[in-house]
Tab-separated table of C-alpha atoms in Angstrom:
chain	number	residue	atom	x	y	z
A	1136	THR	CA	49.080	14.043	-52.482
A	1137	GLY	CA	50.035	12.737	-55.894
A	1138	GLY	CA	48.102	9.724	-57.155
A	1139	HIS	CA	44.823	10.323	-55.363
A	1140	THR	CA	44.708	13.932	-56.506
A	1141	THR	CA	45.407	12.951	-60.095
A	1142	GLU	CA	42.662	10.307	-59.998
A	1143	ILE	CA	40.033	12.622	-58.503
A	1144	LEU	CA	40.834	15.384	-60.985
A	1145	ARG	CA	40.369	12.908	-63.848
A	1146	LEU	CA	36.941	12.083	-62.448
A	1147	LEU	CA	36.064	15.748	-62.018
A	1148	SER	CA	37.058	16.530	-65.590
A	1149	CYS	CA	34.042	14.466	-66.714
A	1150	LEU	CA	31.525	16.439	-64.646
A	1151	SER	CA	29.337	19.148	-66.105
A	1152	GLU	CA	29.389	22.753	-64.991
A	1153	SER	CA	26.354	22.105	-62.778
A	1154	TYR	CA	28.768	20.615	-60.241
A	1155	SER	CA	29.748	24.015	-58.932
A	1156	PRO	CA	30.992	25.295	-56.639
A	1157	ARG	CA	33.471	22.550	-55.820
A	1158	HIS	CA	35.001	22.464	-52.354
A	1159	TYR	CA	38.321	20.673	-52.110
A	1160	VAL	CA	39.507	19.442	-48.729
A	1161	LEU	CA	43.232	18.827	-48.342
A	1162	ALA	CA	45.404	17.650	-45.499
A	1163	ASP	CA	47.262	20.555	-43.924
A	1164	SER	CA	50.579	18.846	-44.674
A	1165	ASP	CA	49.752	18.244	-48.367
A	1166	LYS	CA	51.852	20.660	-50.399
A	1167	MET	CA	51.481	19.155	-53.893
A	1168	SER	CA	47.736	18.895	-54.357
A	1169	GLU	CA	46.933	22.588	-54.123
A	1170	ALA	CA	49.018	23.399	-57.212
A	1171	LYS	CA	47.429	20.518	-59.160
A	1172	ILE	CA	43.928	21.631	-58.190
A	1173	CYS	CA	44.552	25.275	-59.068
A	1174	SER	CA	45.974	24.270	-62.453
A	1175	PHE	CA	42.980	22.009	-63.114
A	1176	GLU	CA	40.524	24.725	-62.111
A	1177	GLN	CA	42.287	27.323	-64.241
A	1178	LYS	CA	41.911	25.082	-67.304
A	1179	ARG	CA	38.303	24.327	-66.369
A	1180	ALA	CA	37.519	28.052	-66.153
A	1181	GLU	CA	38.509	28.381	-69.814
A	1182	THR	CA	35.587	26.093	-70.705
A	1183	PHE	CA	33.146	26.971	-67.928
A	1184	SER	CA	33.336	30.684	-67.200
A	1185	LYS	CA	31.218	30.458	-64.032
A	1186	SER	CA	33.385	27.757	-62.504
A	1187	GLN	CA	33.853	28.217	-58.748
A	1188	PHE	CA	35.916	26.359	-56.187
A	1189	THR	CA	37.349	26.645	-52.700
A	1190	LEU	CA	40.257	24.990	-50.939
A	1191	ASP	CA	40.027	24.028	-47.274
A	1192	ARG	CA	42.613	22.321	-45.113
A	1193	ILE	CA	42.131	19.968	-42.197
A	1194	PRO	CA	44.649	18.160	-40.000
A	1195	ARG	CA	45.865	14.921	-41.579
A	1196	SER	CA	44.102	12.003	-39.971
A	1197	ARG	CA	46.926	9.521	-40.483
A	1198	GLU	CA	50.486	9.792	-41.697
A	1199	VAL	CA	52.158	6.977	-43.598
A	1200	ARG	CA	53.500	4.380	-41.132
A	1201	GLN	CA	51.779	6.061	-38.182
A	1202	SER	CA	50.857	3.620	-35.403
A	1203	TRP	CA	47.251	2.430	-35.258
A	1204	ILE	CA	46.720	3.701	-31.714
A	1205	SER	CA	47.912	7.220	-32.442
A	1206	SER	CA	45.931	7.156	-35.709
A	1207	VAL	CA	42.704	6.867	-33.722
A	1208	VAL	CA	43.557	10.043	-31.809
A	1209	THR	CA	44.604	12.044	-34.886
A	1210	THR	CA	41.543	10.865	-36.819
A	1211	LEU	CA	39.214	11.920	-34.000
A	1212	TYR	CA	40.933	15.312	-34.001
A	1213	SER	CA	40.426	15.565	-37.772
A	1214	ILE	CA	36.741	14.670	-37.393
A	1215	LEU	CA	36.278	17.399	-34.779
A	1216	TYR	CA	38.009	19.829	-37.139
A	1217	SER	CA	35.901	18.631	-40.097
A	1218	LEU	CA	32.514	19.013	-38.400
A	1219	PRO	CA	32.357	22.831	-38.530
A	1220	LEU	CA	33.748	22.816	-42.068
A	1221	THR	CA	31.173	20.295	-43.265
A	1222	TYR	CA	28.429	22.219	-41.474
A	1223	LYS	CA	29.571	25.467	-43.100
A	1224	ARG	CA	29.830	24.024	-46.634
A	1225	LYS	CA	26.784	21.727	-46.372
A	1226	PRO	CA	27.734	19.743	-49.493
A	1227	ASP	CA	25.104	17.964	-51.562
A	1228	LEU	CA	27.677	15.424	-52.730
A	1229	ILE	CA	31.056	14.246	-51.515
A	1230	LEU	CA	33.151	12.541	-54.168
A	1231	CYS	CA	36.280	11.011	-52.705
A	1232	ASN	CA	38.828	8.414	-53.656
A	1233	GLY	CA	40.872	7.212	-50.783
A	1234	PRO	CA	43.305	9.469	-49.005
A	1235	GLY	CA	42.842	9.372	-45.238
A	1236	THR	CA	41.685	12.978	-45.303
A	1237	CYS	CA	38.374	11.898	-46.814
A	1238	VAL	CA	37.411	9.728	-43.832
A	1239	PRO	CA	36.872	12.561	-41.301
A	1240	VAL	CA	35.013	14.656	-43.890
A	1241	CYS	CA	32.718	11.761	-44.853
A	1242	LEU	CA	32.076	10.800	-41.233
A	1243	SER	CA	31.275	14.431	-40.422
A	1244	ALA	CA	28.805	14.589	-43.309
A	1245	PHE	CA	27.302	11.258	-42.255
A	1246	LEU	CA	26.828	12.614	-38.729
A	1247	LEU	CA	25.126	15.764	-40.031
A	1248	GLY	CA	22.755	13.473	-41.923
A	1249	LEU	CA	21.997	11.455	-38.806
A	1250	LEU	CA	21.221	14.687	-36.967
A	1251	ARG	CA	18.936	15.712	-39.855
A	1252	ILE	CA	20.945	18.890	-40.424
A	1253	LYS	CA	21.996	18.118	-43.986
A	1254	ARG	CA	21.782	14.929	-46.025
A	1255	THR	CA	24.889	14.496	-48.187
A	1256	ILE	CA	25.377	11.801	-50.806
A	1257	ILE	CA	28.765	10.154	-50.304
A	1258	VAL	CA	30.395	8.541	-53.334
A	1259	TYR	CA	33.625	6.715	-52.657
A	1260	VAL	CA	35.773	5.572	-55.585
A	1261	GLU	CA	38.439	3.050	-54.633
A	1262	SER	CA	41.779	3.745	-56.233
A	1263	ILE	CA	42.682	1.948	-59.478
A	1264	CYS	CA	45.724	0.496	-57.722
A	1265	ARG	CA	43.524	-1.456	-55.276
A	1266	VAL	CA	43.141	-4.692	-57.235
A	1267	GLU	CA	42.547	-7.372	-54.575
A	1268	THR	CA	41.966	-5.571	-51.268
A	1269	LEU	CA	40.433	-2.299	-50.144
A	1270	SER	CA	42.460	0.563	-48.762
A	1271	LEU	CA	42.005	1.430	-45.090
A	1272	SER	CA	39.793	4.376	-46.110
A	1273	GLY	CA	37.789	2.019	-48.302
A	1274	LYS	CA	37.345	-0.493	-45.482
A	1275	ILE	CA	35.926	2.277	-43.283
A	1276	LEU	CA	33.806	4.110	-45.854
A	1277	TYR	CA	32.339	0.918	-47.337
A	1278	TYR	CA	29.821	1.116	-44.490
A	1279	PHE	CA	29.102	4.867	-44.653
A	1280	SER	CA	29.038	5.654	-48.359
A	1281	ASP	CA	25.909	5.764	-50.494
A	1282	TYR	CA	27.833	4.514	-53.526
A	1283	PHE	CA	31.060	2.559	-53.305
A	1284	VAL	CA	32.786	2.236	-56.673
A	1285	VAL	CA	35.522	-0.316	-57.381
A	1286	GLN	CA	37.549	-0.576	-60.568
A	1287	TRP	CA	38.318	-4.296	-60.553
A	1288	PRO	CA	35.834	-7.191	-60.811
A	1289	ASP	CA	37.507	-9.191	-58.013
A	1290	LEU	CA	36.719	-6.425	-55.546
A	1291	LYS	CA	33.074	-6.447	-56.616
A	1292	LYS	CA	32.931	-10.162	-55.814
A	1293	LYS	CA	34.399	-9.598	-52.336
A	1294	TYR	CA	32.324	-6.505	-51.559
A	1295	PRO	CA	28.761	-6.988	-52.807
A	1296	LYS	CA	27.581	-3.460	-51.914
A	1297	SER	CA	30.165	-2.049	-54.320
A	1298	VAL	CA	29.498	-0.926	-57.869
A	1299	TYR	CA	31.872	-2.086	-60.588
A	1300	LEU	CA	32.059	0.251	-63.560
A	1301	GLY	CA	35.352	-0.922	-65.004
A	1302	ARG	CA	38.386	1.319	-64.995
A	1303	ILE	CA	37.113	4.853	-64.719
A	1304	VAL	CA	40.358	6.759	-64.118
């Protein structure tokens, strides 16, 4: 809701206008991010007049302190909810940075690629606050992402598939 949204919007602020339309996917219980995104997009529209975006909501895959067993069920539900959304949007690129909401969306896109419906490039950027270990989302998406970006050199040493670019947010 707070930190992840701020980080992803900092990354998006560096992208050219060719990255349009942008489709944001939020957890249905996330109340803060929508206002941040709309504010960001309003400022972006001042620079790029043809800027387009959408907001979609999916069920949250995992709440903070939710048990692991129930998390499997809620994540599967989120994946089933994400499949039609991902099919409808057919993104060329998914840029995500760690909230649990990104896992069902990325897995849905990965599945559409396996079925040869739509190949989507998945770029996962681990949060700046993950210095020594990966987040749970990172541990899952390390295996499904096309590019896995870390912001600390120690993580690059532990996860050789990752790309270390320094601190990018």
